[in-house]
mmCIF file of N, CA and C in Angstrom:
data_model
loop_
_atom_site.group_PDB
_atom_site.id
_atom_site.type_symbol
_atom_site.label_atom_id
_atom_site.label_comp_id
_atom_site.label_asym_id
_atom_site.label_seq_id
_atom_site.Cartn_x
_atom_site.Cartn_y
_atom_site.Cartn_z
ATOM 1 N N MET A 1140 -30.546 40.439 23.112
ATOM 2 C CA MET A 1140 -31.016 39.950 22.520
ATOM 3 C C MET A 1140 -30.414 40.378 21.005
ATOM 4 N N PRO A 1141 -29.610 40.569 20.869
ATOM 5 C CA PRO A 1141 -28.852 41.192 19.704
ATOM 6 C C PRO A 1141 -29.586 40.664 18.390
ATOM 7 N N PHE A 1142 -30.094 41.937 17.120
ATOM 8 C CA PHE A 1142 -31.079 41.650 16.047
ATOM 9 C C PHE A 1142 -31.039 42.955 15.152
ATOM 10 N N PHE A 1143 -31.408 43.242 13.794
ATOM 11 C CA PHE A 1143 -32.213 44.240 12.991
ATOM 12 C C PHE A 1143 -31.601 44.401 11.557
ATOM 13 N N SER A 1144 -32.348 44.738 10.533
ATOM 14 C CA SER A 1144 -31.592 45.257 9.226
ATOM 15 C C SER A 1144 -31.273 46.719 9.128
ATOM 16 N N ALA A 1145 -30.442 46.950 8.484
ATOM 17 C CA ALA A 1145 -30.240 48.640 8.796
ATOM 18 C C ALA A 1145 -29.388 48.732 7.146
ATOM 19 N N LEU A 1146 -30.166 48.751 6.630
ATOM 20 C CA LEU A 1146 -30.136 49.382 4.810
ATOM 21 C C LEU A 1146 -29.887 50.701 5.007
ATOM 22 N N ALA A 1147 -31.046 51.471 5.884
ATOM 23 C CA ALA A 1147 -30.789 52.647 6.187
ATOM 24 C C ALA A 1147 -31.026 53.156 7.627
ATOM 25 N N ARG A 1148 -30.439 54.311 8.005
ATOM 26 C CA ARG A 1148 -30.758 54.533 9.713
ATOM 27 C C ARG A 1148 -32.350 54.627 9.924
ATOM 28 N N ARG A 1149 -33.351 54.627 9.660
ATOM 29 C CA ARG A 1149 -34.616 54.564 9.476
ATOM 30 C C ARG A 1149 -34.862 53.170 9.565
ATOM 31 N N LEU A 1150 -35.598 52.421 10.571
ATOM 32 C CA LEU A 1150 -35.830 51.346 10.604
ATOM 33 C C LEU A 1150 -36.980 50.755 9.675
ATOM 34 N N THR A 1151 -36.867 49.828 8.716
ATOM 35 C CA THR A 1151 -38.164 49.557 8.179
ATOM 36 C C THR A 1151 -37.948 47.901 7.860
ATOM 37 N N LEU A 1152 -39.342 47.657 7.930
ATOM 38 C CA LEU A 1152 -39.434 45.890 7.825
ATOM 39 C C LEU A 1152 -39.167 45.572 6.519
ATOM 40 N N VAL A 1153 -38.220 44.503 6.133
ATOM 41 C CA VAL A 1153 -37.517 44.561 5.224
ATOM 42 C C VAL A 1153 -37.569 42.978 5.201
ATOM 43 N N GLY A 1154 -38.203 41.999 5.476
ATOM 44 C CA GLY A 1154 -37.923 40.386 5.268
ATOM 45 C C GLY A 1154 -37.135 39.938 6.533
ATOM 46 N N LEU A 1155 -36.665 38.238 6.326
ATOM 47 C CA LEU A 1155 -36.055 38.040 6.628
ATOM 48 C C LEU A 1155 -34.394 38.644 7.348
ATOM 49 N N VAL A 1156 -34.162 38.920 8.587
ATOM 50 C CA VAL A 1156 -32.963 39.240 9.120
ATOM 51 C C VAL A 1156 -33.036 38.392 10.434
ATOM 52 N N LEU A 1157 -31.741 37.332 10.501
ATOM 53 C CA LEU A 1157 -30.936 37.264 11.311
ATOM 54 C C LEU A 1157 -30.732 37.609 12.503
ATOM 55 N N LEU A 1158 -30.918 37.374 13.555
ATOM 56 C CA LEU A 1158 -30.093 38.022 14.854
ATOM 57 C C LEU A 1158 -28.959 37.461 15.615
ATOM 58 N N THR A 1159 -28.174 37.582 16.248
ATOM 59 C CA THR A 1159 -27.874 37.272 17.143
ATOM 60 C C THR A 1159 -28.099 37.316 18.387
ATOM 61 N N MET A 1160 -27.952 35.921 19.081
ATOM 62 C CA MET A 1160 -28.704 36.215 20.666
ATOM 63 C C MET A 1160 -27.966 35.387 21.625
ATOM 64 N N SER A 1161 -27.967 36.163 23.229
ATOM 65 C CA SER A 1161 -27.414 35.461 24.212
ATOM 66 C C SER A 1161 -28.533 35.092 24.868
ATOM 67 N N LEU A 1162 -29.387 35.553 24.346
ATOM 68 C CA LEU A 1162 -30.980 34.907 25.477
ATOM 69 C C LEU A 1162 -31.840 34.208 24.652
ATOM 70 N N LEU A 1163 -32.196 33.112 25.136
ATOM 71 C CA LEU A 1163 -33.265 32.370 24.465
ATOM 72 C C LEU A 1163 -34.532 32.534 25.322
ATOM 73 N N PRO A 1164 -35.725 32.797 25.236
ATOM 74 C CA PRO A 1164 -36.896 32.559 26.196
ATOM 75 C C PRO A 1164 -36.446 31.847 27.330
ATOM 76 N N GLY A 1165 -37.007 32.364 28.237
ATOM 77 C CA GLY A 1165 -36.706 31.761 29.658
ATOM 78 C C GLY A 1165 -35.550 32.066 30.243
ATOM 79 N N ALA A 1166 -34.666 32.449 29.648
ATOM 80 C CA ALA A 1166 -32.955 32.926 30.226
ATOM 81 C C ALA A 1166 -33.403 34.548 31.349
ATOM 82 N N ALA A 1167 -32.025 34.253 32.014
ATOM 83 C CA ALA A 1167 -32.096 35.799 32.899
ATOM 84 C C ALA A 1167 -31.411 36.548 32.669
ATOM 85 N N THR A 1168 -31.542 37.429 31.501
ATOM 86 C CA THR A 1168 -31.173 38.885 31.341
ATOM 87 C C THR A 1168 -31.986 39.564 31.099
ATOM 88 N N ALA A 1169 -31.837 40.670 32.169
ATOM 89 C CA ALA A 1169 -32.638 41.443 31.498
ATOM 90 C C ALA A 1169 -32.706 42.440 30.604
ATOM 91 N N PHE A 1170 -31.627 43.134 30.428
ATOM 92 C CA PHE A 1170 -31.343 43.692 28.784
ATOM 93 C C PHE A 1170 -30.761 43.301 27.653
ATOM 94 N N GLU A 1171 -30.734 43.561 26.305
ATOM 95 C CA GLU A 1171 -29.978 42.940 25.576
ATOM 96 C C GLU A 1171 -29.658 43.762 24.307
ATOM 97 N N ARG A 1172 -28.893 43.959 23.447
ATOM 98 C CA ARG A 1172 -28.560 45.004 22.251
ATOM 99 C C ARG A 1172 -29.162 43.993 21.399
ATOM 100 N N ILE A 1173 -29.907 44.846 20.749
ATOM 101 C CA ILE A 1173 -30.179 44.173 19.389
ATOM 102 C C ILE A 1173 -29.473 44.241 17.934
ATOM 103 N N GLU A 1174 -28.619 43.287 17.359
ATOM 104 C CA GLU A 1174 -27.692 43.692 16.560
ATOM 105 C C GLU A 1174 -27.868 42.756 15.310
ATOM 106 N N ASN A 1175 -27.526 43.619 14.220
ATOM 107 C CA ASN A 1175 -27.813 42.735 12.682
ATOM 108 C C ASN A 1175 -26.781 41.988 12.720
ATOM 109 N N ARG A 1176 -26.933 40.410 12.158
ATOM 110 C CA ARG A 1176 -26.130 39.820 12.196
ATOM 111 C C ARG A 1176 -24.779 40.047 10.903
ATOM 112 N N TRP A 1177 -25.366 40.339 10.159
ATOM 113 C CA TRP A 1177 -24.559 40.890 8.436
ATOM 114 C C TRP A 1177 -23.798 42.088 9.079
ATOM 115 N N LYS A 1178 -24.396 43.059 9.791
ATOM 116 C CA LYS A 1178 -23.459 44.271 9.760
ATOM 117 C C LYS A 1178 -23.274 44.192 11.739
ATOM 118 N N PRO A 1179 -22.741 43.372 12.233
ATOM 119 C CA PRO A 1179 -22.625 43.516 13.740
ATOM 120 C C PRO A 1179 -22.615 44.963 14.323
ATOM 121 N N ASP A 1180 -22.142 45.739 13.506
ATOM 122 C CA ASP A 1180 -22.029 47.384 14.116
ATOM 123 C C ASP A 1180 -23.313 48.354 13.963
ATOM 124 N N GLN A 1181 -24.347 47.444 13.716
ATOM 125 C CA GLN A 1181 -25.526 48.389 13.563
ATOM 126 C C GLN A 1181 -26.671 47.475 14.514
ATOM 127 N N VAL A 1182 -26.668 48.567 15.786
ATOM 128 C CA VAL A 1182 -27.526 47.741 16.604
ATOM 129 C C VAL A 1182 -28.862 48.666 16.465
ATOM 130 N N VAL A 1183 -29.963 48.553 17.441
ATOM 131 C CA VAL A 1183 -31.144 49.153 17.189
ATOM 132 C C VAL A 1183 -31.112 49.707 18.558
ATOM 133 N N HIS A 1184 -31.383 51.220 18.577
ATOM 134 C CA HIS A 1184 -31.466 52.278 19.487
ATOM 135 C C HIS A 1184 -32.284 53.622 19.083
ATOM 136 N N ILE A 1185 -32.593 54.407 20.330
ATOM 137 C CA ILE A 1185 -33.446 55.216 19.999
ATOM 138 C C ILE A 1185 -32.796 56.785 20.598
ATOM 139 N N GLU A 1186 -31.311 56.367 20.488
ATOM 140 C CA GLU A 1186 -30.575 57.817 21.117
ATOM 141 C C GLU A 1186 -31.021 59.104 20.486
ATOM 142 N N HIS A 1187 -31.546 59.487 19.395
ATOM 143 C CA HIS A 1187 -31.720 60.605 18.617
ATOM 144 C C HIS A 1187 -33.193 60.554 18.813
ATOM 145 N N GLY A 1188 -34.515 59.598 19.140
ATOM 146 C CA GLY A 1188 -35.380 59.972 19.326
ATOM 147 C C GLY A 1188 -36.304 58.635 18.565
ATOM 148 N N ALA A 1189 -36.239 58.762 17.188
ATOM 149 C CA ALA A 1189 -36.643 58.040 16.569
ATOM 150 C C ALA A 1189 -35.958 56.241 16.552
ATOM 151 N N ALA A 1190 -36.674 55.250 16.326
ATOM 152 C CA ALA A 1190 -35.716 54.240 16.362
ATOM 153 C C ALA A 1190 -34.957 54.219 15.230
ATOM 154 N N GLN A 1191 -33.881 53.877 15.200
ATOM 155 C CA GLN A 1191 -32.872 53.027 14.140
ATOM 156 C C GLN A 1191 -31.650 52.693 14.445
ATOM 157 N N ALA A 1192 -31.350 51.673 13.238
ATOM 158 C CA ALA A 1192 -30.092 51.101 13.604
ATOM 159 C C ALA A 1192 -28.756 51.972 13.421
ATOM 160 N N GLY A 1193 -27.899 51.588 14.144
ATOM 161 C CA GLY A 1193 -26.591 52.636 13.653
ATOM 162 C C GLY A 1193 -25.777 52.298 14.528
ATOM 163 N N PRO A 1194 -24.127 52.605 14.383
ATOM 164 C CA PRO A 1194 -23.319 52.108 15.579
ATOM 165 C C PRO A 1194 -23.907 52.992 16.783
ATOM 166 N N ALA A 1195 -23.534 52.420 18.221
ATOM 167 C CA ALA A 1195 -24.139 52.751 19.619
ATOM 168 C C ALA A 1195 -23.022 52.147 20.476
ATOM 169 N N GLN A 1196 -22.521 53.160 21.234
ATOM 170 C CA GLN A 1196 -21.567 52.949 22.140
ATOM 171 C C GLN A 1196 -22.142 51.769 23.480
ATOM 172 N N ALA A 1197 -21.357 51.089 23.851
ATOM 173 C CA ALA A 1197 -21.622 50.059 24.891
ATOM 174 C C ALA A 1197 -22.676 50.306 25.901
ATOM 175 N N GLY A 1198 -22.477 51.417 26.470
ATOM 176 C CA GLY A 1198 -22.970 52.096 27.300
ATOM 177 C C GLY A 1198 -24.612 52.664 27.652
ATOM 178 N N TRP A 1199 -24.812 52.950 26.009
ATOM 179 C CA TRP A 1199 -26.052 53.313 25.771
ATOM 180 C C TRP A 1199 -27.270 52.456 26.446
ATOM 181 N N TRP A 1200 -27.838 53.206 27.140
ATOM 182 C CA TRP A 1200 -28.958 52.267 27.281
ATOM 183 C C TRP A 1200 -30.493 52.801 26.276
ATOM 184 N N SER A 1201 -29.875 53.523 25.776
ATOM 185 C CA SER A 1201 -30.875 53.890 24.589
ATOM 186 C C SER A 1201 -31.022 52.421 23.429
ATOM 187 N N ALA A 1202 -29.772 51.855 23.370
ATOM 188 C CA ALA A 1202 -29.431 50.680 22.400
ATOM 189 C C ALA A 1202 -29.598 49.355 23.695
ATOM 190 N N GLN A 1203 -30.273 49.505 24.875
ATOM 191 C CA GLN A 1203 -30.924 48.213 25.295
ATOM 192 C C GLN A 1203 -32.204 47.583 25.383
ATOM 193 N N TRP A 1204 -32.530 46.553 25.163
ATOM 194 C CA TRP A 1204 -33.894 46.346 25.161
ATOM 195 C C TRP A 1204 -34.277 45.298 26.407
ATOM 196 N N THR A 1205 -35.609 45.204 26.785
ATOM 197 C CA THR A 1205 -35.917 44.024 27.605
ATOM 198 C C THR A 1205 -36.993 43.389 26.924
ATOM 199 N N PHE A 1206 -37.140 41.914 26.843
ATOM 200 C CA PHE A 1206 -37.907 40.862 25.967
ATOM 201 C C PHE A 1206 -38.962 40.578 27.173
ATOM 202 N N GLU A 1207 -40.016 41.453 26.967
ATOM 203 C CA GLU A 1207 -41.284 40.893 27.750
ATOM 204 C C GLU A 1207 -42.233 40.189 27.440
ATOM 205 N N PRO A 1208 -42.083 38.989 28.050
ATOM 206 C CA PRO A 1208 -43.314 37.665 27.517
ATOM 207 C C PRO A 1208 -44.912 38.386 27.617
ATOM 208 N N VAL A 1209 -45.377 38.318 26.575
ATOM 209 C CA VAL A 1209 -47.277 38.396 26.316
ATOM 210 C C VAL A 1209 -47.820 37.374 27.068
ATOM 211 N N GLN A 1210 -48.560 37.605 28.219
ATOM 212 C CA GLN A 1210 -48.787 36.539 29.198
ATOM 213 C C GLN A 1210 -49.978 35.617 28.318
ATOM 214 N N GLY A 1211 -49.671 34.099 28.471
ATOM 215 C CA GLY A 1211 -50.595 33.374 27.622
ATOM 216 C C GLY A 1211 -49.953 32.933 26.068
ATOM 217 N N GLN A 1212 -49.168 33.812 25.430
ATOM 218 C CA GLN A 1212 -48.638 34.025 24.629
ATOM 219 C C GLN A 1212 -47.244 33.405 24.056
ATOM 220 N N PRO A 1213 -47.339 33.057 22.814
ATOM 221 C CA PRO A 1213 -45.629 32.700 22.534
ATOM 222 C C PRO A 1213 -45.060 34.166 21.633
ATOM 223 N N TYR A 1214 -45.061 35.290 22.588
ATOM 224 C CA TYR A 1214 -44.614 36.706 21.818
ATOM 225 C C TYR A 1214 -44.085 37.310 22.880
ATOM 226 N N VAL A 1215 -43.110 38.318 22.642
ATOM 227 C CA VAL A 1215 -42.600 39.255 23.384
ATOM 228 C C VAL A 1215 -42.887 40.411 22.806
ATOM 229 N N ARG A 1216 -42.590 41.418 24.226
ATOM 230 C CA ARG A 1216 -42.830 43.063 23.870
ATOM 231 C C ARG A 1216 -41.161 43.220 24.134
ATOM 232 N N LEU A 1217 -40.861 44.295 23.323
ATOM 233 C CA LEU A 1217 -39.549 44.953 23.334
ATOM 234 C C LEU A 1217 -39.713 46.455 23.818
ATOM 235 N N ARG A 1218 -38.976 46.184 25.028
ATOM 236 C CA ARG A 1218 -39.310 47.691 25.811
ATOM 237 C C ARG A 1218 -37.701 48.504 25.827
ATOM 238 N N ASN A 1219 -37.626 49.604 25.549
ATOM 239 C CA ASN A 1219 -36.273 50.286 25.764
ATOM 240 C C ASN A 1219 -36.043 50.392 27.022
ATOM 241 N N ARG A 1220 -34.702 50.518 27.367
ATOM 242 C CA ARG A 1220 -34.245 50.604 29.171
ATOM 243 C C ARG A 1220 -34.066 51.680 29.199
ATOM 244 N N TRP A 1221 -33.828 52.568 28.342
ATOM 245 C CA TRP A 1221 -33.288 54.093 28.523
ATOM 246 C C TRP A 1221 -34.776 54.964 28.912
ATOM 247 N N LYS A 1222 -35.767 54.771 27.876
ATOM 248 C CA LYS A 1222 -37.125 55.487 28.159
ATOM 249 C C LYS A 1222 -37.960 54.408 28.052
ATOM 250 N N PRO A 1223 -38.301 53.470 29.231
ATOM 251 C CA PRO A 1223 -39.181 52.326 29.506
ATOM 252 C C PRO A 1223 -40.727 52.631 28.783
ATOM 253 N N ASP A 1224 -41.102 53.473 28.684
ATOM 254 C CA ASP A 1224 -42.317 54.105 27.580
ATOM 255 C C ASP A 1224 -41.978 53.503 26.387
ATOM 256 N N GLN A 1225 -41.241 53.327 25.983
ATOM 257 C CA GLN A 1225 -40.873 52.853 24.550
ATOM 258 C C GLN A 1225 -40.828 51.566 24.034
ATOM 259 N N TYR A 1226 -41.654 51.193 23.223
ATOM 260 C CA TYR A 1226 -41.739 49.518 22.394
ATOM 261 C C TYR A 1226 -41.914 49.750 21.080
ATOM 262 N N LEU A 1227 -41.040 48.934 20.412
ATOM 263 C CA LEU A 1227 -40.725 48.775 19.279
ATOM 264 C C LEU A 1227 -42.182 48.042 18.584
ATOM 265 N N HIS A 1228 -42.580 48.423 17.538
ATOM 266 C CA HIS A 1228 -43.834 48.735 16.934
ATOM 267 C C HIS A 1228 -44.000 48.992 15.648
ATOM 268 N N ILE A 1229 -45.101 48.603 15.063
ATOM 269 C CA ILE A 1229 -45.448 49.145 13.620
ATOM 270 C C ILE A 1229 -46.834 49.264 13.466
ATOM 271 N N GLU A 1230 -47.277 49.945 14.634
ATOM 272 C CA GLU A 1230 -49.083 50.181 14.728
ATOM 273 C C GLU A 1230 -49.271 51.581 13.489
ATOM 274 N N HIS A 1231 -47.994 52.412 12.788
ATOM 275 C CA HIS A 1231 -48.309 52.959 11.808
ATOM 276 C C HIS A 1231 -47.737 52.899 10.663
ATOM 277 N N GLY A 1232 -47.210 51.727 10.489
ATOM 278 C CA GLY A 1232 -46.489 51.229 9.200
ATOM 279 C C GLY A 1232 -44.892 50.937 9.763
ATOM 280 N N PRO A 1233 -44.250 51.751 9.351
ATOM 281 C CA PRO A 1233 -42.756 51.725 9.095
ATOM 282 C C PRO A 1233 -42.296 50.884 11.154
ATOM 283 N N ILE A 1234 -41.235 50.524 11.521
ATOM 284 C CA ILE A 1234 -40.818 49.962 12.760
ATOM 285 C C ILE A 1234 -40.441 51.480 13.511
ATOM 286 N N ALA A 1235 -41.284 51.316 14.599
ATOM 287 C CA ALA A 1235 -41.003 52.842 15.804
ATOM 288 C C ALA A 1235 -40.815 52.535 16.998
ATOM 289 N N ALA A 1236 -40.357 53.133 17.818
ATOM 290 C CA ALA A 1236 -40.384 53.004 18.756
ATOM 291 C C ALA A 1236 -41.228 54.366 20.021
ATOM 292 N N GLY A 1237 -42.244 53.675 20.655
ATOM 293 C CA GLY A 1237 -42.986 54.692 21.243
ATOM 294 C C GLY A 1237 -44.167 53.809 22.230
ATOM 295 N N PRO A 1238 -44.906 54.527 22.931
ATOM 296 C CA PRO A 1238 -45.898 54.155 23.936
ATOM 297 C C PRO A 1238 -46.930 53.153 23.068
ATOM 298 N N MET A 1239 -47.555 51.836 23.873
ATOM 299 C CA MET A 1239 -48.452 51.190 23.039
ATOM 300 C C MET A 1239 -49.287 50.836 23.960
ATOM 301 N N GLN A 1240 -50.469 50.208 23.404
ATOM 302 C CA GLN A 1240 -51.519 49.664 24.309
ATOM 303 C C GLN A 1240 -51.179 48.245 24.347
ATOM 304 N N SER A 1241 -51.609 47.800 25.669
ATOM 305 C CA SER A 1241 -50.879 46.241 26.134
ATOM 306 C C SER A 1241 -51.962 45.035 24.873
ATOM 307 N N GLY A 1242 -52.793 45.605 24.251
ATOM 308 C CA GLY A 1242 -53.724 44.761 22.810
ATOM 309 C C GLY A 1242 -52.853 44.636 21.945
ATOM 310 N N TRP A 1243 -51.715 45.826 21.645
ATOM 311 C CA TRP A 1243 -51.448 45.821 20.173
ATOM 312 C C TRP A 1243 -50.909 44.611 19.945
ATOM 313 N N TRP A 1244 -51.153 43.962 18.691
ATOM 314 C CA TRP A 1244 -50.389 43.030 18.194
ATOM 315 C C TRP A 1244 -49.059 44.035 17.591
ATOM 316 N N SER A 1245 -49.229 44.864 17.062
ATOM 317 C CA SER A 1245 -48.412 45.466 16.358
ATOM 318 C C SER A 1245 -46.850 45.592 16.907
ATOM 319 N N ALA A 1246 -46.934 45.641 18.246
ATOM 320 C CA ALA A 1246 -46.062 45.602 19.380
ATOM 321 C C ALA A 1246 -45.291 44.242 19.930
ATOM 322 N N GLN A 1247 -46.106 43.074 19.261
ATOM 323 C CA GLN A 1247 -45.348 41.557 19.384
ATOM 324 C C GLN A 1247 -44.983 41.058 18.905
ATOM 325 N N TRP A 1248 -43.790 40.065 19.163
ATOM 326 C CA TRP A 1248 -43.064 39.487 18.402
ATOM 327 C C TRP A 1248 -42.336 38.206 18.394
ATOM 328 N N GLN A 1249 -42.458 37.403 17.848
ATOM 329 C CA GLN A 1249 -41.807 35.626 18.215
ATOM 330 C C GLN A 1249 -40.596 35.782 17.766
ATOM 331 N N VAL A 1250 -39.941 35.017 19.118
ATOM 332 C CA VAL A 1250 -38.539 34.827 18.841
ATOM 333 C C VAL A 1250 -38.490 33.857 18.320
ATOM 334 N N GLU A 1251 -37.547 33.394 17.022
ATOM 335 C CA GLU A 1251 -37.512 32.134 16.315
ATOM 336 C C GLU A 1251 -36.379 31.712 16.694
ATOM 337 N N ALA A 1252 -35.744 30.484 17.141
ATOM 338 C CA ALA A 1252 -34.128 30.097 16.805
ATOM 339 C C ALA A 1252 -34.383 29.650 15.105
ATOM 340 N N VAL A 1253 -32.868 30.080 14.860
ATOM 341 C CA VAL A 1253 -32.186 29.635 13.654
ATOM 342 C C VAL A 1253 -31.578 28.100 13.700
ATOM 343 N N ALA A 1254 -32.519 27.050 12.925
ATOM 344 C CA ALA A 1254 -31.937 25.881 12.836
ATOM 345 C C ALA A 1254 -30.204 25.808 12.835
ATOM 346 N N GLY A 1255 -29.662 25.083 13.892
ATOM 347 C CA GLY A 1255 -28.134 24.767 13.772
ATOM 348 C C GLY A 1255 -27.215 25.986 13.658
ATOM 349 N N GLU A 1256 -27.687 27.683 14.077
ATOM 350 C CA GLU A 1256 -27.037 28.431 14.463
ATOM 351 C C GLU A 1256 -27.401 29.367 15.632
ATOM 352 N N PRO A 1257 -26.247 30.011 16.191
ATOM 353 C CA PRO A 1257 -26.570 30.577 17.209
ATOM 354 C C PRO A 1257 -27.421 31.931 17.290
ATOM 355 N N TYR A 1258 -27.848 32.019 16.549
ATOM 356 C CA TYR A 1258 -28.721 33.310 16.247
ATOM 357 C C TYR A 1258 -30.511 32.839 16.004
ATOM 358 N N VAL A 1259 -31.234 33.976 16.073
ATOM 359 C CA VAL A 1259 -32.756 33.969 16.332
ATOM 360 C C VAL A 1259 -33.086 35.160 15.156
ATOM 361 N N ARG A 1260 -34.624 35.135 15.014
ATOM 362 C CA ARG A 1260 -35.258 36.048 13.878
ATOM 363 C C ARG A 1260 -36.229 36.335 15.067
ATOM 364 N N LEU A 1261 -36.793 37.502 14.658
ATOM 365 C CA LEU A 1261 -38.137 37.909 15.174
ATOM 366 C C LEU A 1261 -39.117 38.208 14.280
ATOM 367 N N ALA A 1262 -40.598 37.484 14.454
ATOM 368 C CA ALA A 1262 -41.231 37.298 13.541
ATOM 369 C C ALA A 1262 -42.194 37.940 14.298
ATOM 370 N N HIS A 1263 -42.871 39.227 13.545
ATOM 371 C CA HIS A 1263 -44.142 39.962 13.787
ATOM 372 C C HIS A 1263 -45.597 39.231 13.758
ATOM 373 N N ARG A 1264 -46.121 39.476 14.977
ATOM 374 C CA ARG A 1264 -47.368 38.646 15.245
ATOM 375 C C ARG A 1264 -48.434 39.525 14.442
ATOM 376 N N TRP A 1265 -48.611 40.335 13.733
ATOM 377 C CA TRP A 1265 -49.425 41.380 13.105
ATOM 378 C C TRP A 1265 -49.209 40.826 11.637
ATOM 379 N N THR A 1266 -47.869 40.984 11.267
ATOM 380 C CA THR A 1266 -47.858 40.844 9.829
ATOM 381 C C THR A 1266 -46.845 39.618 9.627
ATOM 382 N N PRO A 1267 -47.181 38.212 10.127
ATOM 383 C CA PRO A 1267 -46.156 37.270 9.963
ATOM 384 C C PRO A 1267 -45.152 37.121 9.132
ATOM 385 N N ASP A 1268 -45.280 37.374 8.007
ATOM 386 C CA ASP A 1268 -44.578 37.582 7.035
ATOM 387 C C ASP A 1268 -42.653 38.433 7.145
ATOM 388 N N HIS A 1269 -43.340 39.244 8.048
ATOM 389 C CA HIS A 1269 -42.244 40.554 8.326
ATOM 390 C C HIS A 1269 -41.197 40.130 9.590
ATOM 391 N N TYR A 1270 -40.277 40.171 9.608
ATOM 392 C CA TYR A 1270 -39.143 40.250 10.701
ATOM 393 C C TYR A 1270 -38.417 41.534 10.832
ATOM 394 N N ILE A 1271 -37.895 41.449 12.141
ATOM 395 C CA ILE A 1271 -37.020 42.084 12.239
ATOM 396 C C ILE A 1271 -35.524 41.604 12.642
#
């Protein structure tokens, strides 16, 4: 599911960002790259530790994410392939990757299709006016 705003190397929630996406909810793909529609060379990765948006080589597992459904809810958790204990969340403010507890709304995102476009955006559950 390619997505994210990359105005800086360190990610922050900055409002609406559209994402390209090859995987819609219910499709059967294990890992996706999250890339910025406006700047397709900017992908979300944790290659250097912290979550950031920037160039990433095609084979980097640190730039591959799985979208795990939250049971009984219309939300997903974004789990990293390279470090499976790392999820994208905003528990402490800015976007980060790290371990999370199953009930954290700060690590839950809703995939929203963009009408008439092959893109999606990810709305945050805890603060629904914030998007990745």
